[in-house]
Coordinates of C-alpha atoms in Angstrom, one line a residue:
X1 CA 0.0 0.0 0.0
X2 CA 1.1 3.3 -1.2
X3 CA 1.9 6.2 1.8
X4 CA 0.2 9.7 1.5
X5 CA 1.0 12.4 3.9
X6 CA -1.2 15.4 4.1
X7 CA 0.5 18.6 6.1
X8 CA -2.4 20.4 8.4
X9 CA -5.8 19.5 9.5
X10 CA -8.0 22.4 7.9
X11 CA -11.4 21.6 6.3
X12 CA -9.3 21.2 3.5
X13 CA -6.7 18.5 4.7
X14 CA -9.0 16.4 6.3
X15 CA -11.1 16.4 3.2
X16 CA -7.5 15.3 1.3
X17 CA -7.0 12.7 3.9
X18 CA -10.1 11.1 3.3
X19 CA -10.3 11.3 -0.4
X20 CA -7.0 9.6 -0.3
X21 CA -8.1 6.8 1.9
X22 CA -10.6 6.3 -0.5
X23 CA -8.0 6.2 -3.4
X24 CA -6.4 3.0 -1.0
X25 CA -3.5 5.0 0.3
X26 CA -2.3 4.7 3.4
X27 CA -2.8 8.3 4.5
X28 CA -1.3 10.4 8.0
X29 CA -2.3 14.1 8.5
X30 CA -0.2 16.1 10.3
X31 CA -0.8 18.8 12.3
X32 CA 0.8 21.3 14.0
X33 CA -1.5 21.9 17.1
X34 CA -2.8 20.2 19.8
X35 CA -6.0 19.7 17.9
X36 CA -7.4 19.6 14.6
X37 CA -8.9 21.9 12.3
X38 CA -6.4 24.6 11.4
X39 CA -8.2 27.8 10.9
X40 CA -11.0 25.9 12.2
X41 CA -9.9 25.2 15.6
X42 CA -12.0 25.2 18.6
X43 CA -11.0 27.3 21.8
X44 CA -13.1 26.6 25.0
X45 CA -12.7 28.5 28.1
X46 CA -14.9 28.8 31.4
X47 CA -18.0 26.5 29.7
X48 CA -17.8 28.5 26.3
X49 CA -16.7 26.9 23.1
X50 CA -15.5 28.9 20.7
X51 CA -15.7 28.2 16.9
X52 CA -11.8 30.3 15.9
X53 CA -12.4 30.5 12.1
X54 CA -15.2 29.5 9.3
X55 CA -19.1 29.4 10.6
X56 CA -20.7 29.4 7.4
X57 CA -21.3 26.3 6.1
X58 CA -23.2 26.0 2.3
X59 CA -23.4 23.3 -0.4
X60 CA -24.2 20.7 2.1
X61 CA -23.8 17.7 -0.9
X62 CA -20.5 19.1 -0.5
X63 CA -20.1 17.6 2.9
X64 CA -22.7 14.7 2.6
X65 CA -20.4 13.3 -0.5
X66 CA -17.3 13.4 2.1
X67 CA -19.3 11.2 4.6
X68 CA -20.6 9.0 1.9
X69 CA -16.6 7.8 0.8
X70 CA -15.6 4.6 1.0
X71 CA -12.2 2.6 0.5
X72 CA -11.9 1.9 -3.5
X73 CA -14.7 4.3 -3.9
X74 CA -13.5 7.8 -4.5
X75 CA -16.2 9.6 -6.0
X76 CA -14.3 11.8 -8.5
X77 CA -16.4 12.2 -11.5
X78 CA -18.2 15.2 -12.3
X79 CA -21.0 15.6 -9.9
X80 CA -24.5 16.0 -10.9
X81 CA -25.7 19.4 -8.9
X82 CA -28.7 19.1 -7.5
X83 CA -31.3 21.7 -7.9
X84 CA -32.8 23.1 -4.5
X85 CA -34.4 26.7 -3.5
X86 CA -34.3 27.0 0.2
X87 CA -37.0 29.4 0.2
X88 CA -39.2 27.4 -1.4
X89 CA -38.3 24.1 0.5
X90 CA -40.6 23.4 3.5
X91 CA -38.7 20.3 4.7
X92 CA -35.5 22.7 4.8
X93 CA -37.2 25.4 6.6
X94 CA -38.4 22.5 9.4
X95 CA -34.8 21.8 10.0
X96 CA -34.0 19.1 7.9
X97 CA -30.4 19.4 6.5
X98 CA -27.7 17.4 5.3
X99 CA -28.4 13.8 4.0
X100 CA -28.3 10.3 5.6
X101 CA -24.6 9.7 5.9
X102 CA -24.0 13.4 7.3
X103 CA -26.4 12.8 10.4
X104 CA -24.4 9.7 11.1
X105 CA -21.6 12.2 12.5
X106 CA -23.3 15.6 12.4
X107 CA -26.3 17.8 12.7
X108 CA -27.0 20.2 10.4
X109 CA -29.3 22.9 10.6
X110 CA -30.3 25.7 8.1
X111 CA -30.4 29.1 9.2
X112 CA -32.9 31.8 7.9
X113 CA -32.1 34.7 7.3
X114 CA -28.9 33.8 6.3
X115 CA -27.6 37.4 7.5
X116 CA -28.7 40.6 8.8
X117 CA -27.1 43.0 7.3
X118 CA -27.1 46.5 9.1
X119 CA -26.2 49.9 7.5
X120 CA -24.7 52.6 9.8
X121 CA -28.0 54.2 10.0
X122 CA -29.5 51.3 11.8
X123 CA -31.8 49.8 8.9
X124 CA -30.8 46.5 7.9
X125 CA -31.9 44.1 5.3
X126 CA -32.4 40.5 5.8
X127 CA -30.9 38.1 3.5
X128 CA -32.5 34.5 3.6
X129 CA -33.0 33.7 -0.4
X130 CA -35.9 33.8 -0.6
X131 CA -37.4 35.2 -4.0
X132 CA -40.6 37.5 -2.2
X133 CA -39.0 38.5 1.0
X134 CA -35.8 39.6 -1.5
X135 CA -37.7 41.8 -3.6
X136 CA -39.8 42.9 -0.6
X137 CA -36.4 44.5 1.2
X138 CA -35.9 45.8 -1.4
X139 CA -39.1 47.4 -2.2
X140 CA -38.5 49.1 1.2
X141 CA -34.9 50.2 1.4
X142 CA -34.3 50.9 -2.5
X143 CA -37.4 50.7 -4.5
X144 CA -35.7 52.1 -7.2
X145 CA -33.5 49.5 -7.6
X146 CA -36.5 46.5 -8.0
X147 CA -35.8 46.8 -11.7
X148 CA -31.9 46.4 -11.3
X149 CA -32.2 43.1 -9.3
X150 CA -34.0 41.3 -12.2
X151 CA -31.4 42.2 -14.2
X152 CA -28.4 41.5 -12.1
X153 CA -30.8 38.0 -11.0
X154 CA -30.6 37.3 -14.1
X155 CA -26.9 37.5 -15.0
X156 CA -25.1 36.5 -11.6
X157 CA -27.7 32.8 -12.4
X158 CA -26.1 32.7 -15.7
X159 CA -22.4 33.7 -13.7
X160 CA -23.3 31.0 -11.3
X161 CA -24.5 28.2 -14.0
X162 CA -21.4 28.4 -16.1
X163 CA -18.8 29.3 -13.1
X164 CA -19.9 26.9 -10.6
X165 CA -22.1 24.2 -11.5
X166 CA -20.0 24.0 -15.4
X167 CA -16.6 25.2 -14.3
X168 CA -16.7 24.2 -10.3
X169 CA -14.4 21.2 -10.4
X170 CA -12.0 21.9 -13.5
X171 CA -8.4 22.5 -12.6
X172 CA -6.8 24.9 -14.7
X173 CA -3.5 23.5 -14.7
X174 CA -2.3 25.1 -18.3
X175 CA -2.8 27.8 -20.3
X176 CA -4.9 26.3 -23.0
X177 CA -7.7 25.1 -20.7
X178 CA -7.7 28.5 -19.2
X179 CA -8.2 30.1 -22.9
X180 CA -11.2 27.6 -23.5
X181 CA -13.2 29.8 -20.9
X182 CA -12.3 33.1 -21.3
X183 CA -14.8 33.7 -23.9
X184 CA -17.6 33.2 -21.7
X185 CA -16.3 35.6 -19.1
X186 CA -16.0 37.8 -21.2
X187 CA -19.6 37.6 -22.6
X188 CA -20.9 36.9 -18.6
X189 CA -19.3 40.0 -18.1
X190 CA -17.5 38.4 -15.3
X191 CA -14.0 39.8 -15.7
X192 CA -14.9 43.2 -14.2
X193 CA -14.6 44.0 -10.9
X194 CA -17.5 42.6 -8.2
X195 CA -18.2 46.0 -6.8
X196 CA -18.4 47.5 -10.2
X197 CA -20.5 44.8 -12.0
X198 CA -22.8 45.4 -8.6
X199 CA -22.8 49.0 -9.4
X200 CA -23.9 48.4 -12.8
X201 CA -27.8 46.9 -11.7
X202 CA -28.1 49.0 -8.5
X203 CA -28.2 52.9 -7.6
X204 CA -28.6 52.7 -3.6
X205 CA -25.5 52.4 -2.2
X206 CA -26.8 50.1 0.3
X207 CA -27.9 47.7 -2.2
X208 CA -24.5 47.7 -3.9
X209 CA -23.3 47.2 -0.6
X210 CA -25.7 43.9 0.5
X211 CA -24.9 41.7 -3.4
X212 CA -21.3 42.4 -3.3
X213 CA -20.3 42.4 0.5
X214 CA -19.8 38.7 0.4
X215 CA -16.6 38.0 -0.9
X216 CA -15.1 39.4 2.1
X217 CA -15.9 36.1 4.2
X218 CA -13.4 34.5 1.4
X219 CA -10.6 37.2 2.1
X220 CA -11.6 38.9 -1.9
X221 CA -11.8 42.8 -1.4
X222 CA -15.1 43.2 -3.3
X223 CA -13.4 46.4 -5.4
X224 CA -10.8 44.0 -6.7
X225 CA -12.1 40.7 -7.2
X226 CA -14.0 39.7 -10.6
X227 CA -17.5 39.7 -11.2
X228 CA -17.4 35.9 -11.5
X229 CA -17.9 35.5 -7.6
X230 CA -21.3 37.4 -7.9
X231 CA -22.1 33.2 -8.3
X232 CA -21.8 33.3 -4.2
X233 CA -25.1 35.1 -4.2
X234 CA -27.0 32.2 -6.2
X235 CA -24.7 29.0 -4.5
X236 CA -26.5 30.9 -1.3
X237 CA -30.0 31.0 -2.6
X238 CA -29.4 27.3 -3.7
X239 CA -28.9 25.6 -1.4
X240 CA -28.7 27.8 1.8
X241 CA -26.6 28.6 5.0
X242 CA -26.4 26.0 7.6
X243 CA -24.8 25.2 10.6
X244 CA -23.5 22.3 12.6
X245 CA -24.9 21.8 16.0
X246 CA -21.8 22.1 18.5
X247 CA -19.9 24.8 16.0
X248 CA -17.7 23.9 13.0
X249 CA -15.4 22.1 15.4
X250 CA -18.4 19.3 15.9
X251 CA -17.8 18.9 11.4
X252 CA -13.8 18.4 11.6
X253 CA -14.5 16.2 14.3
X254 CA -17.2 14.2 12.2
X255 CA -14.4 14.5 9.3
X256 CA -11.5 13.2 11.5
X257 CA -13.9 10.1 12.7
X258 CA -14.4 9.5 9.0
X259 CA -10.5 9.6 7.9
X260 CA -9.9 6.9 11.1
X261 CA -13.0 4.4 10.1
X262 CA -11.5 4.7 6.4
X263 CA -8.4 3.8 8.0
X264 CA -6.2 7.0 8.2
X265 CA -4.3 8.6 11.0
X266 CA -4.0 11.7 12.6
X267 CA -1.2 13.0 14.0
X268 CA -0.9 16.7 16.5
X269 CA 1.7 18.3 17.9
X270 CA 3.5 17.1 14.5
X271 CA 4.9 20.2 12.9
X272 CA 6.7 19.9 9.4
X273 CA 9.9 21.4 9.2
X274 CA 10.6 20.8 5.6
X275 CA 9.3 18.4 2.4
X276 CA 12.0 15.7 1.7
X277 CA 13.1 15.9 -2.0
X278 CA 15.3 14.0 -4.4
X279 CA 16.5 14.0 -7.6
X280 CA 15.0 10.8 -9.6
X281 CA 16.0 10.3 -13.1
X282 CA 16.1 14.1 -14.1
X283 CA 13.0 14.7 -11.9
X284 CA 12.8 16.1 -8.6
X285 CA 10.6 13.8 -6.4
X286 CA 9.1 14.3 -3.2
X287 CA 10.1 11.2 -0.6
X288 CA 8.2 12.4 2.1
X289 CA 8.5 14.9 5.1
X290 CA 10.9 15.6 8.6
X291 CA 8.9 16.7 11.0
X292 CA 10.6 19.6 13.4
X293 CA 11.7 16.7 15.7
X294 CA 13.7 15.4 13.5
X295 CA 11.3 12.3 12.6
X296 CA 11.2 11.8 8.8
X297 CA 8.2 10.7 7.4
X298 CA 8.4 8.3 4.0
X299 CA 5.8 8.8 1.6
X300 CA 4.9 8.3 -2.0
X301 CA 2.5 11.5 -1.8
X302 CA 2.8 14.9 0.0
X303 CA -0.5 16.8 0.1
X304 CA 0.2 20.7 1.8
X305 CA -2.7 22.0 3.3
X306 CA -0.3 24.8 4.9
X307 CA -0.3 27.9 3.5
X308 CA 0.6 28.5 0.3
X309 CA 3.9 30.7 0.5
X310 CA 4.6 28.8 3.7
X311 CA 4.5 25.4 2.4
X312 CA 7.2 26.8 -0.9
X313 CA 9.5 29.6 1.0
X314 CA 9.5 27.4 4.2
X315 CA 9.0 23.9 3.6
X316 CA 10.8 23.2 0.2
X317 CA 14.5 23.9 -0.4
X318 CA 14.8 27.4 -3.1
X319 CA 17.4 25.3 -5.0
X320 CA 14.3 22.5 -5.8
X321 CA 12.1 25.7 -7.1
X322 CA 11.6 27.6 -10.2
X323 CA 8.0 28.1 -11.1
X324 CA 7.9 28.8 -7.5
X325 CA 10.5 30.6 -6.5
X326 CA 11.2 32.9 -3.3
X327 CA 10.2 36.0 -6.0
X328 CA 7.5 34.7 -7.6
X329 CA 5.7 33.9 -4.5
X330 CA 6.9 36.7 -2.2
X331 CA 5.5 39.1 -5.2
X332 CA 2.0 36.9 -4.7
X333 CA -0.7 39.8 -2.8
X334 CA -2.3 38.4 -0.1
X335 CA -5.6 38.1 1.2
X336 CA -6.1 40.9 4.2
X337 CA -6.1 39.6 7.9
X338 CA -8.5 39.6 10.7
X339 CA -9.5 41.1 14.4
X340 CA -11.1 38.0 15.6
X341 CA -13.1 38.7 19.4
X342 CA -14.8 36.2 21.0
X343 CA -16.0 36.7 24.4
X344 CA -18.9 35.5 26.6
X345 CA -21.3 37.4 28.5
X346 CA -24.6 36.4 30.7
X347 CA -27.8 37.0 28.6
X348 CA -30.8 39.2 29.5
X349 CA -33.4 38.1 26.9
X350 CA -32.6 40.8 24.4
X351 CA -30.2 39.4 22.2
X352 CA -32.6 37.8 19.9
X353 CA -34.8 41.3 19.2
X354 CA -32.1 43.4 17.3
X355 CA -29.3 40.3 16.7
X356 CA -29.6 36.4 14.3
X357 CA -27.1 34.1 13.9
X358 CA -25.2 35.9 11.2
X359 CA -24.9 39.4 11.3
X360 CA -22.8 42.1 9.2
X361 CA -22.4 45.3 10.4
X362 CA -20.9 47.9 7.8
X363 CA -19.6 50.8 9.2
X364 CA -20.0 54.6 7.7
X365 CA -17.3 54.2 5.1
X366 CA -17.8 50.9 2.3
X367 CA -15.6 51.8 -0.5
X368 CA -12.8 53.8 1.4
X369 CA -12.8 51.3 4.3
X370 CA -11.7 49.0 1.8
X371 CA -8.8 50.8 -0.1
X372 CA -7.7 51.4 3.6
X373 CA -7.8 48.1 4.4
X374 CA -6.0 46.1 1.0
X375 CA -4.7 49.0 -0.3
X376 CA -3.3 51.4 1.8
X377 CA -3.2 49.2 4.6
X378 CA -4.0 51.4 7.4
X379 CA -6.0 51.1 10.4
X380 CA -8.9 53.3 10.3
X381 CA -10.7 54.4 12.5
X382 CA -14.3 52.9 11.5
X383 CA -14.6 49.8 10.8
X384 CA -17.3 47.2 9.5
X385 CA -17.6 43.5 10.8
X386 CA -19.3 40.2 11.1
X387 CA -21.0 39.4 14.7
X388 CA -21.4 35.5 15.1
X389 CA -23.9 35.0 18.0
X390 CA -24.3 31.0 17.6
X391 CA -26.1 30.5 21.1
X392 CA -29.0 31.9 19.5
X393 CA -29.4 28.1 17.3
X394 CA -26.9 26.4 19.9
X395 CA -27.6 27.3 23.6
X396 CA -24.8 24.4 24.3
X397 CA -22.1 26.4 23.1
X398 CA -22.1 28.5 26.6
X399 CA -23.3 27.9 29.9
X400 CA -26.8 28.2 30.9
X401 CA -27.9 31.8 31.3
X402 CA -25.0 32.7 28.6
X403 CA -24.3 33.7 24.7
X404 CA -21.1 33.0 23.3
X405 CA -20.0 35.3 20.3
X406 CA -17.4 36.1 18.3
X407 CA -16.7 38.9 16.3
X408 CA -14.8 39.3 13.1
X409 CA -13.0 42.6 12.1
X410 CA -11.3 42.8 8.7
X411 CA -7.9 44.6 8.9
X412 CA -4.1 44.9 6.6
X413 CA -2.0 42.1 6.9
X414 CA 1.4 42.6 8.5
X415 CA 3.1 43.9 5.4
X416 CA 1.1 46.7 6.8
X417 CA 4.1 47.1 9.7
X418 CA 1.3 47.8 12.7
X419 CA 2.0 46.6 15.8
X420 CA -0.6 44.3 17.1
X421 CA 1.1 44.0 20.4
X422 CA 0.3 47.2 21.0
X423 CA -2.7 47.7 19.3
X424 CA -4.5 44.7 19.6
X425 CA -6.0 45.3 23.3
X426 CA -7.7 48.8 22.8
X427 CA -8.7 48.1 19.7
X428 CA -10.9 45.1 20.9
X429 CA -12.1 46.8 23.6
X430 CA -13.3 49.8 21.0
X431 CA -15.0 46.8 18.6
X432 CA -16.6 45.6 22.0
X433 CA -17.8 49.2 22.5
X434 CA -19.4 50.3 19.4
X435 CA -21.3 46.3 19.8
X436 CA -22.7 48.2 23.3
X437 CA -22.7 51.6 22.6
X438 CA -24.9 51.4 19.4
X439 CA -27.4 49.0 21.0
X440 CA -26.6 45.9 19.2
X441 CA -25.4 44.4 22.7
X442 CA -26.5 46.9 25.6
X443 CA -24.8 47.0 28.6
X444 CA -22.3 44.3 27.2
X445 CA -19.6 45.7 29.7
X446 CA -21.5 45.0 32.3
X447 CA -22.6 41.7 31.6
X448 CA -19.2 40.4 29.4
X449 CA -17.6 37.4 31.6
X450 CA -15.1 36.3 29.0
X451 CA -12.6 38.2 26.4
X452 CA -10.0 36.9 24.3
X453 CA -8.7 38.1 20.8
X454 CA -6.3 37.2 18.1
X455 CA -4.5 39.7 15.5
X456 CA -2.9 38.8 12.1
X457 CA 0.2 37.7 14.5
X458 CA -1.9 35.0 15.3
X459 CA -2.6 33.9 11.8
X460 CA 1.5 34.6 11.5
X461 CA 3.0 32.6 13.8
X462 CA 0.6 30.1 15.1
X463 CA -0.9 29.3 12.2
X464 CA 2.2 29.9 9.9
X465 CA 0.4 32.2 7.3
X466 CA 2.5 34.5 5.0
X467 CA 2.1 38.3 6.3
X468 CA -0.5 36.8 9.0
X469 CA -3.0 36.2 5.8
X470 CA -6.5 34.6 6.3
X471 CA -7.3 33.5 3.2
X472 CA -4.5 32.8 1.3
X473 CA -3.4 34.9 -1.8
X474 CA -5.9 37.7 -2.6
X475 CA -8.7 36.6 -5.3
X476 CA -8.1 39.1 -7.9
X477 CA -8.4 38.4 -11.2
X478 CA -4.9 38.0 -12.1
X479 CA -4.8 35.1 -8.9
X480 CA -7.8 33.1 -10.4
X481 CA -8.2 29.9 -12.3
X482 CA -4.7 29.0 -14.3
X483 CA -3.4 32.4 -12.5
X484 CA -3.8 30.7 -8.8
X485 CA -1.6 28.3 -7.4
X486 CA -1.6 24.8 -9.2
X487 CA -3.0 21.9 -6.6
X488 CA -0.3 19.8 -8.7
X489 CA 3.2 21.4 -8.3
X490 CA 5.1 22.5 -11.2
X491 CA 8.5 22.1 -9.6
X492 CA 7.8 18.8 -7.1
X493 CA 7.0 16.1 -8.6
X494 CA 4.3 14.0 -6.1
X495 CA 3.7 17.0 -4.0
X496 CA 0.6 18.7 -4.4
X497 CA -1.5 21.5 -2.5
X498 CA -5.1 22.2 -1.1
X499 CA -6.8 24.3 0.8
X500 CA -7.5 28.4 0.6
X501 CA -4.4 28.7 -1.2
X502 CA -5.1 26.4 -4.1
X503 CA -7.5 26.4 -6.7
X504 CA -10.3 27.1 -6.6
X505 CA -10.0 29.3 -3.6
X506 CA -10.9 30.3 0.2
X507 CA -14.2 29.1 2.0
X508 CA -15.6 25.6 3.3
X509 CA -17.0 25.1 0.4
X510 CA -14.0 25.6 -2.3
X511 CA -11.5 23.6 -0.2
X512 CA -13.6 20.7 -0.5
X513 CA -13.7 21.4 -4.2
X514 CA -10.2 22.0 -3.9
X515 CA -9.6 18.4 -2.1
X516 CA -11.7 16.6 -5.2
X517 CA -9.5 18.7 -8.1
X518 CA -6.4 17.1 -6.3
X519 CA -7.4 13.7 -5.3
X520 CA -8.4 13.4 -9.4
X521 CA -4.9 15.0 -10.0
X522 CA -3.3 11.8 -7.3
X523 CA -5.7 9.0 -9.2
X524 CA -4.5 11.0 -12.8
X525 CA -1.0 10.3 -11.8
X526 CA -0.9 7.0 -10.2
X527 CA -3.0 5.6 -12.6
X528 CA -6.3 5.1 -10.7
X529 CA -9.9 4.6 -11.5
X530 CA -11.9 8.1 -11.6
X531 CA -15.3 6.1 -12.2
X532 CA -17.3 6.3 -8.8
X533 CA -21.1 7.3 -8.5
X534 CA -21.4 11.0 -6.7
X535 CA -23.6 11.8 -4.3
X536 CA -27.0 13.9 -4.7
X537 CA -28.2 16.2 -2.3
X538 CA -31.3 14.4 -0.8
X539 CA -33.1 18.1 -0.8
X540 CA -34.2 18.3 -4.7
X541 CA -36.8 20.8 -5.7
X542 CA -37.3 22.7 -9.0
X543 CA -35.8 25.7 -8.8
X544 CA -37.2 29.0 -9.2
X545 CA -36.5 32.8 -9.6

């Protein structure tokens, strides 16, 4: 039996590891904490559990495909989407989510609306996908915008049918496969920036603000990203926002049960201190890893779920690189950074009036908050952010008589120079302030029992990403498709990538994609079978407008 290691335990590593055990190698992740998950790591302190990174979870199939894996059944082929409207789904909107081999190791639960979204003035629109209640909001907020949003409807479906449900699963590994699609960008108009293509259907800046906001929960600043990830507004609508009961943690736990039944191993406290290479025949091959111990791993496969410039300027020796070289990947932008709060506090029965699950609060500024943010890379002093309240769905999550939140900041990375040390503690106490000060959490101060924070140090050195990114390296059009980093390496041969920093991108549901487009790249190249029937959502309804 052929040996695969994967290096990290994100979403995206686990989803390697399994897809690999599926292939029928014999498959160790390793990672570099005490737990898994990566960005998705759990903290718990005095009875709350904290989910540290992703809490959106869409494209449940997705998921439900993972669980349904066996040994010498991997699945690859093309997938046949299935067709579901969660608005007009009753069985969704009674809590059923997920299909039959999901529930076997987690509970998944939609949640409606899938944001509030609240302008500065305090009106907010609710997002749940729903084709009435859409055109109702906006009816109310920007009536002169109705018009707009059956046009942009119209064109981010047709965005969404060829870029996702077409074009979801290719790996664009050369140039001519890139060239095949480039004609229908163009015509979909998808080249252009998101914020500008948004701009295009809608006059009120708040709607502008609500269909092109998005792309910041994949680290893509919506002023630089193209107008093909206007598709995240119809993979929503599709097939919804869910959650699993006991946080994100309680899905890489159900993953990491799944990679041991299929026979892998998990490994913590296993940090990789470089990829073993040799030179075969004219080829450079890697052997395997040596852990920071001084262990060295043997393997026929080396899957790095690590960050992207990490796993190249770190990991592999420069003199075994040329398409990926210390210039060409130090010249890579990255994806911004986060302010990350989560804290605790005892609840007083109010939380649930003016607060949901998911809630984005944009602050006075949309367009120059951005440029200050990926451009200049300046802290300003307003700010916009996402407020995750879970214990409104999941009252386990904190003890009785308590919420648990966390709240998400966007900010530079640290090619920005600030010092977090000495800006991180004031400036989560002034993000905890404007939560209490505006009435979105009154007399939080008073009632707050817990605190902690991370800073784009923490994304640096704990988690080991370039410049303390989030999200990888920025989604802007010259970083898409062919022009992002190849899950097959051009300078390794047998060592491959996944995650947020490979194709197709950042977000739970593109590093499972992203685990698929290189376990069909592993099969490619070993010679195994791609045939395997994929899964279909159990949710199927016609879909409508």
């Amino acid at each position: 039996m052929k040996k695969a290691v994967v290096i990290g335990s994100g979403i995206g590593g686990l989803a390697m590891g399994i897809r690999l055990c599926s292939l029928g190698f014999d498959t160790t992740v390793l990672e570099k904490l005490d737990a898994p998950g990566g960005r998705a790591y759990v903290r718990r302190a005095q009875g709350f559990t904290f989910d540290m990174g992703p809490t959106v979870i869409t494209v449940p199939h997705f998921i439900e495909e993972l669980f349904s894996l066996g040994r010498g059944d991997p699945r690859l082929g093309q997938p046949d989407f299935p067709p579901a409207v969660l608005g007009e789904d009753k069985r969704v909107r009674e809590g059923v989510s997920g299909g039959p081999n999901t529930s076997r190791y987690v509970t998944l639960v939609p949640i409606l609306p899938f944001y509030r979204i609240y302008f500065d003035d305090g009106t907010f629109f609710d997002y749940d996908g729903d084709p009435i209640r859409t055109r109702e909001q906006i009816r109310a907020l920007a009536p002169e915008d109705l018009e707009g949003y059956e046009h942009f409807h119209r064109d981010a479906r047709a965005i969404f049918e060829r870029g996702f449900l077409e074009l979801g699963y290719t790996h664009f590994g050369d140039v001519g496969t890139m060239l095949r699609v480039v004609p229908d960008l163009l015509r979909l108009d998808a080249v252009r920036t998101l914020f500008s293509f948004a701009r295009k259907y809608f006059k009120n800046p708040k709607m502008q603000q609500v269909f092109s906001f998005e792309t910041l929960l994949v680290g893509g600043n919506p002023l630089g990203v193209p107008a093909i990830y206007a598709m995240i507004h119809f993979v929503e609508k599709t097939w919804g926002i869910h959650f699993a009961m006991g946080g994100t943690g309680a899905l890489v736990r159900g993953f990491v049960r799944k990679l041991e039944e299929l026979g892998g191993h998990i490994r913590y406290g296993a940090e990789v201190s470089r990829i073993n290479v040799t030179r075969q025949g004219g080829r450079k091959v890697a052997t395997g890893v040596t852990l920071a111990s001084g262990e060295v791993l043997q393997a026929d496969v080396v899957v790095s779920n690590a960050d992207y410039a990490h796993t190249y300027l770190k990991l592999v020796e420069p003199q075994y690189r040329l398409w990926n070289a210390d210039p060409v990947v130090r010249a890579r932008r990255q994806s911004m950074s986060l302010v990350v709060i989560y804290f605790g506090f005892e609840a007083d029965g109010s939380e649930g009036e003016k607060l949901r699950h998911h809630n984005i609060i944009l602050g006075p500024r949309y367009e120059e908050l951005l440029r200050d943010i990926f451009g200049r890379k300046v802290l300003a002093k307003d700010f916009s952010q996402y407020l995750h309240v879970p214990t409104l769905t999941d009252p386990s999550l904190a003890p009785p008589g308590h919420h648990a939140a966390y709240t998400l900041v966007p900010v530079p990375h640290n090619g920005s120079g600030l010092d977090w040390e000495l800006l991180g503690e004031p400036f989560a106490n002034k993000v905890l302030g404007f939560l209490e000060q505006r009435g979105y959490l009154p007399n939080l101060s008073e009632r707050l029992v817990y605190k902690s924070f991370v800073t784009p140090d923490y994304f640096e050195h704990t988690l080991l990403s370039h410049l303390g990114n989030a999200f990888g390296p920025e989604p802007v059009l010259t970083q898409s498709a062919f022009f992002r980093p190849h899950n097959r390496s051009e300078d390794v041969a047998r060592l491959y990538l996944v995650g947020a920093g490979a194709q197709p991108g950042a977000g739970t549901p593109s590093v499972m994609m992203s685990a698929k487009m290189t376990a069909r790249l592993v099969a490619q190249d070993f010679g195994l079978p791609l045939e395997g029937t994929d899964v279909l959502s159990t949710q199927v309804v016609e879909p409508v407008a």
